[in-house]
Coordinates of C-alpha atoms and ligand atoms in Angstrom, one line a residue:
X185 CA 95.9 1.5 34.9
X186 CA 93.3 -0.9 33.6
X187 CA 93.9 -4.3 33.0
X188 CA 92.0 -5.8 30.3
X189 CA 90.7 -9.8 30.2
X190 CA 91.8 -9.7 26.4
X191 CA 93.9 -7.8 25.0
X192 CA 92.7 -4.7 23.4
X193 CA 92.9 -4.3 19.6
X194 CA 94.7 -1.2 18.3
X195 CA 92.0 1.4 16.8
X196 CA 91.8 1.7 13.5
X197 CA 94.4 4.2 11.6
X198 CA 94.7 6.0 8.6
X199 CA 97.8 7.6 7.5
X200 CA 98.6 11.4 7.1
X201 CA 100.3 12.6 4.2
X202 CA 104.2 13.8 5.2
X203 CA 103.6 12.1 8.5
X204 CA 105.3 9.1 9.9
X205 CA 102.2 9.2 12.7
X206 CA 98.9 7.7 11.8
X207 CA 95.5 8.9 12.5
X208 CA 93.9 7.2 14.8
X209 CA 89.6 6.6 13.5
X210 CA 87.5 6.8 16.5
X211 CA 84.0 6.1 14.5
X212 CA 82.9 7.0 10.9
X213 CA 79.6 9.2 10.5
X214 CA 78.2 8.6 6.7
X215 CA 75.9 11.1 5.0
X216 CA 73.0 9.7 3.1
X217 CA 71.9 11.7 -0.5
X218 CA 73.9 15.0 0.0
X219 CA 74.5 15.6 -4.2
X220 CA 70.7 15.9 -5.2
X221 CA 71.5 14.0 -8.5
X222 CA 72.1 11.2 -6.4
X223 CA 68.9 11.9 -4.5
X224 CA 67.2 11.4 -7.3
X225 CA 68.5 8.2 -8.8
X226 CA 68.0 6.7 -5.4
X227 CA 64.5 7.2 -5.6
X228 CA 64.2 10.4 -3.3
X229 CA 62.7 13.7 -3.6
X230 CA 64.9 17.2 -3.4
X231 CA 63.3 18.1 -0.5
X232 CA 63.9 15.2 1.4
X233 CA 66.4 17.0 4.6
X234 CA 69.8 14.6 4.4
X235 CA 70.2 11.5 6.9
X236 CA 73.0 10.0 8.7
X237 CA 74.0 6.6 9.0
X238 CA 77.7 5.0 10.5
X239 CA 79.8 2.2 10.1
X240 CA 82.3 1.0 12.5
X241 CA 85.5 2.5 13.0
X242 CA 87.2 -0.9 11.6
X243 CA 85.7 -0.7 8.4
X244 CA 88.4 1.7 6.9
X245 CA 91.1 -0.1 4.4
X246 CA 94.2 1.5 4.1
X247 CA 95.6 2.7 0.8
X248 CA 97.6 0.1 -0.9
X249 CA 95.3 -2.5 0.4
X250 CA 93.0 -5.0 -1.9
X251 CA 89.1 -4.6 -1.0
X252 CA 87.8 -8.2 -0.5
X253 CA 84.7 -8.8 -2.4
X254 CA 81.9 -9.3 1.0
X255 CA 79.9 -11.7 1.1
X256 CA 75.7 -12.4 1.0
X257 CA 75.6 -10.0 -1.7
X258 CA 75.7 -9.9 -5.6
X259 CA 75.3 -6.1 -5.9
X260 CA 78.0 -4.2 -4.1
X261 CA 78.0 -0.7 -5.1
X262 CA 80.8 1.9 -5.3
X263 CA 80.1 5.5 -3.9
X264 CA 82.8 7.8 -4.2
X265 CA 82.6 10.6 -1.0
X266 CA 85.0 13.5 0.2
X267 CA 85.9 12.4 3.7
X268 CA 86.7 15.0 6.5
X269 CA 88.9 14.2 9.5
X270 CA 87.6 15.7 12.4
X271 CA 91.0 16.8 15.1
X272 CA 88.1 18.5 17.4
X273 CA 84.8 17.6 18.7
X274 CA 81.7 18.8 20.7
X275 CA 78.1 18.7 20.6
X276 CA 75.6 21.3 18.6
X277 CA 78.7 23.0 16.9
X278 CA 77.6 26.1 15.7
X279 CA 78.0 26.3 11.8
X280 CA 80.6 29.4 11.4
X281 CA 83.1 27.2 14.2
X282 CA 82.5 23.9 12.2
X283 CA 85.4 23.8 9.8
X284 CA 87.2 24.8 13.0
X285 CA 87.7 20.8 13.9
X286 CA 88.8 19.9 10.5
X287 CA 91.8 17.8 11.0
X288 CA 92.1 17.7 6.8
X289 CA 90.7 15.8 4.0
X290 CA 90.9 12.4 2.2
X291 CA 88.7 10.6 -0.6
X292 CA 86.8 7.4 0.7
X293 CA 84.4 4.9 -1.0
X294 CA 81.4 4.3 0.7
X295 CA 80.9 0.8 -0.4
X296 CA 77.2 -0.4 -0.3
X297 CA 75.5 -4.0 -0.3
X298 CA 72.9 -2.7 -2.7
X299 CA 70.8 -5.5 -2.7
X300 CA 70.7 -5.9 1.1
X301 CA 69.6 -1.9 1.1
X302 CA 66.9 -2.0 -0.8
X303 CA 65.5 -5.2 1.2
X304 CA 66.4 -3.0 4.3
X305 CA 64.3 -0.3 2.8
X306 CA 61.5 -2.3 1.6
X307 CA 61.1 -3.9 5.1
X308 CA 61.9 -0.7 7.6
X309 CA 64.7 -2.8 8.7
X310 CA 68.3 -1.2 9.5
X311 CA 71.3 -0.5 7.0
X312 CA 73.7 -1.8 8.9
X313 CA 74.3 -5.0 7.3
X314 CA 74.0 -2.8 3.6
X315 CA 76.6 -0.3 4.7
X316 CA 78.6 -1.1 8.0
X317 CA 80.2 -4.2 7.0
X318 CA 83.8 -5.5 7.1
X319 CA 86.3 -3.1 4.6
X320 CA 83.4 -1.1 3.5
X321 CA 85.6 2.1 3.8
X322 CA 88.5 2.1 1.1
X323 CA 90.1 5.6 2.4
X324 CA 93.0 7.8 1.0
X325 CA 95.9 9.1 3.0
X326 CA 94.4 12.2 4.9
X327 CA 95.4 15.4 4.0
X328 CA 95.8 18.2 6.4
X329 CA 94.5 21.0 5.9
X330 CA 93.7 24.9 6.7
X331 CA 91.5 27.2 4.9
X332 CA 88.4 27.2 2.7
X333 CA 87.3 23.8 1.9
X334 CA 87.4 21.5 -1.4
X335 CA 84.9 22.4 -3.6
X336 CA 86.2 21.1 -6.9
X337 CA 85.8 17.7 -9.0
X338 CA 84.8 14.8 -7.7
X339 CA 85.2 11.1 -9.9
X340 CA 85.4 7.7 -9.5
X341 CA 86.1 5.3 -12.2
X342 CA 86.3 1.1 -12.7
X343 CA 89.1 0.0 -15.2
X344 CA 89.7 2.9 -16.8
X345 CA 86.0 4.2 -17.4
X346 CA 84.6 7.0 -16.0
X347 CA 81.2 6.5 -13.7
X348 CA 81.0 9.5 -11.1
X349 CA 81.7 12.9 -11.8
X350 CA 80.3 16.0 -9.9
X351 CA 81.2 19.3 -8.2
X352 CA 82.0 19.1 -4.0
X353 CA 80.5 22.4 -4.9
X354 CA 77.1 21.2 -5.2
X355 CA 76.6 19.2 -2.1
X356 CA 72.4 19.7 -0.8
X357 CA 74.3 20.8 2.6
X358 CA 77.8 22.1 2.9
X359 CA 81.2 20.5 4.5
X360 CA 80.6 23.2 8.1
X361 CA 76.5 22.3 7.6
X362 CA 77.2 18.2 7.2
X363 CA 79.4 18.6 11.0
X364 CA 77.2 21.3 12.5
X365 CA 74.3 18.6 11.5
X366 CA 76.0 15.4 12.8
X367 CA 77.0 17.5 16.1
X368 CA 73.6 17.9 16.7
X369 CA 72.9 13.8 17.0
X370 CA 76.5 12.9 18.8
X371 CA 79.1 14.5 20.5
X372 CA 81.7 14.9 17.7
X373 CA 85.6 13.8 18.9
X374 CA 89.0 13.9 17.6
X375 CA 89.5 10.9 15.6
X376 CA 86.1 10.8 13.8
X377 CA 85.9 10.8 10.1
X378 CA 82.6 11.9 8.0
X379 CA 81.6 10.5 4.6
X380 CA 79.6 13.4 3.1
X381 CA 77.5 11.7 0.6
X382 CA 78.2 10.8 -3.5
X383 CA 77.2 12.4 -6.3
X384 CA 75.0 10.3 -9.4
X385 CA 76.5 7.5 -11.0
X386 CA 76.8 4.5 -8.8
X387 CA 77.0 1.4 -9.6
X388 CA 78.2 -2.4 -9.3
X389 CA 81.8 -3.8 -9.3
X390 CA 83.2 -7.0 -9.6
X391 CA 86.2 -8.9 -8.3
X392 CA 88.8 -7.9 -10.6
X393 CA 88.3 -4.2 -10.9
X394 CA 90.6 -1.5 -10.3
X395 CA 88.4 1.4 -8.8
X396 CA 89.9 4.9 -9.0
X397 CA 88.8 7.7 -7.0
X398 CA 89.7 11.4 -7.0
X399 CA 88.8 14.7 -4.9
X400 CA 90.4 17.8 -6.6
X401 CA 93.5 19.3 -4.4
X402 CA 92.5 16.0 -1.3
X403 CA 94.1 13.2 -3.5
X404 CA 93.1 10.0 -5.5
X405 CA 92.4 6.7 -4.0
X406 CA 93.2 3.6 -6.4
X407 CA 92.4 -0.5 -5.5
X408 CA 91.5 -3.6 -6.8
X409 CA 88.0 -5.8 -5.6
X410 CA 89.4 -9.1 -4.7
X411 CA 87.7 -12.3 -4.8
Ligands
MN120 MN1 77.3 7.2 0.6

């Protein structure tokens, strides 16, 4: 058995609806510009093939949980995204055996330092600071599941007012294309989770708000920014 010089944190967990067991997050693959409404108010052309980025695994915050407001920015930006739970893995996953390592579904907020991505992007530097940082990933309880995938309605609103709406329908590339894609650049495991991109309407909040997100027939995700 290995012994350890400090003692090893627990991973990171997020828990299952009807299930006293947690799942346990292994790393979290982000899609960039998958709703091509999106694409477009981000400044990017339809054509543009969609990009991944990550953040680590200990970014997730638990339903129930207050989101603290990070710091070094004045811009932090809500995306709302369908998140799958992966219960399989492999590399270059063929597309028709893709859905085959869904472990279910949950809704996630991609939460975004706005204003330290677009310095990122005007200087070719990383995203990592923009996207990757502390409690960045608000996540519902996962939802197992079998079958076709979610495609309905998609929304995220701040206090009560609407500011995302869209179709999971009308992702650029599709829920088995999004893990065929990511398998191609890492070898895929049990435990990963995938944020599969926003659709238009981001946009800042503010310590103080109550954000509200919902993925039809996955669940709705509800907490407040904190100071
Ligand atoms: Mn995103």
């Amino acid at each position: 058995m290995t012994s350890y010089v400090l003692p090893p944190e627990a991973p990171a967990s997020v828990p299952v609806e009807g299930e006293t067991a947690v799942f346990p997050v292994r790393r979290i693959l982000c899609v960039g510009r998958n709703y091509a409404a999106h694409r477009r108010e981000m400044g990017g052309d339809d054509r543009d093939p969609p990009f991944f980025f990550a953040k680590p695994a200990d970014a997730v915050v638990p339903p129930g949980e207050a989101v603290p407001y990070p710091p070094r920015t004045t811009d932090l930006h809500h995306e709302i995204e369908l998140v799958v739970a992966l219960k399989g893995g492999g590399s270059d996953v063929p597309v028709e055996q893709a859905l085959g390592l869904v472990y279910g579904y949950a809704v996630g907020v991609d939460l975004t330092r706005r204003d330290l991505q677009n310095a990122a992007k005007g200087k070719g530097h990383p995203w990592d600071a923009a996207k990757g940082f502390d409690a960045s990933a608000p996540i519902s309880a996962i939802r197992k599941w079998d079958g076709a995938p979610p495609q309905g309605r998609i929304a995220l609103s701040v206090n009560g007012q609407l500011r995302q709406e869209g179709q999971v329908a009308d992702m650029i590339w599709n829920l088995a294309e999004v893990i065929a894609e990511a398998s191609k650049l890492w070898t895929l495991a049990p435990g990963d989770l995938i944020f599969t991109g926003t659709p238009e309407g981001v946009g800042p909040i503010v310590p103080g708000d109550v954000v509200e997100g919902e993925v039809e027939g996955v669940g709705q995700l509800k907490f407040t920014v904190s100071a």
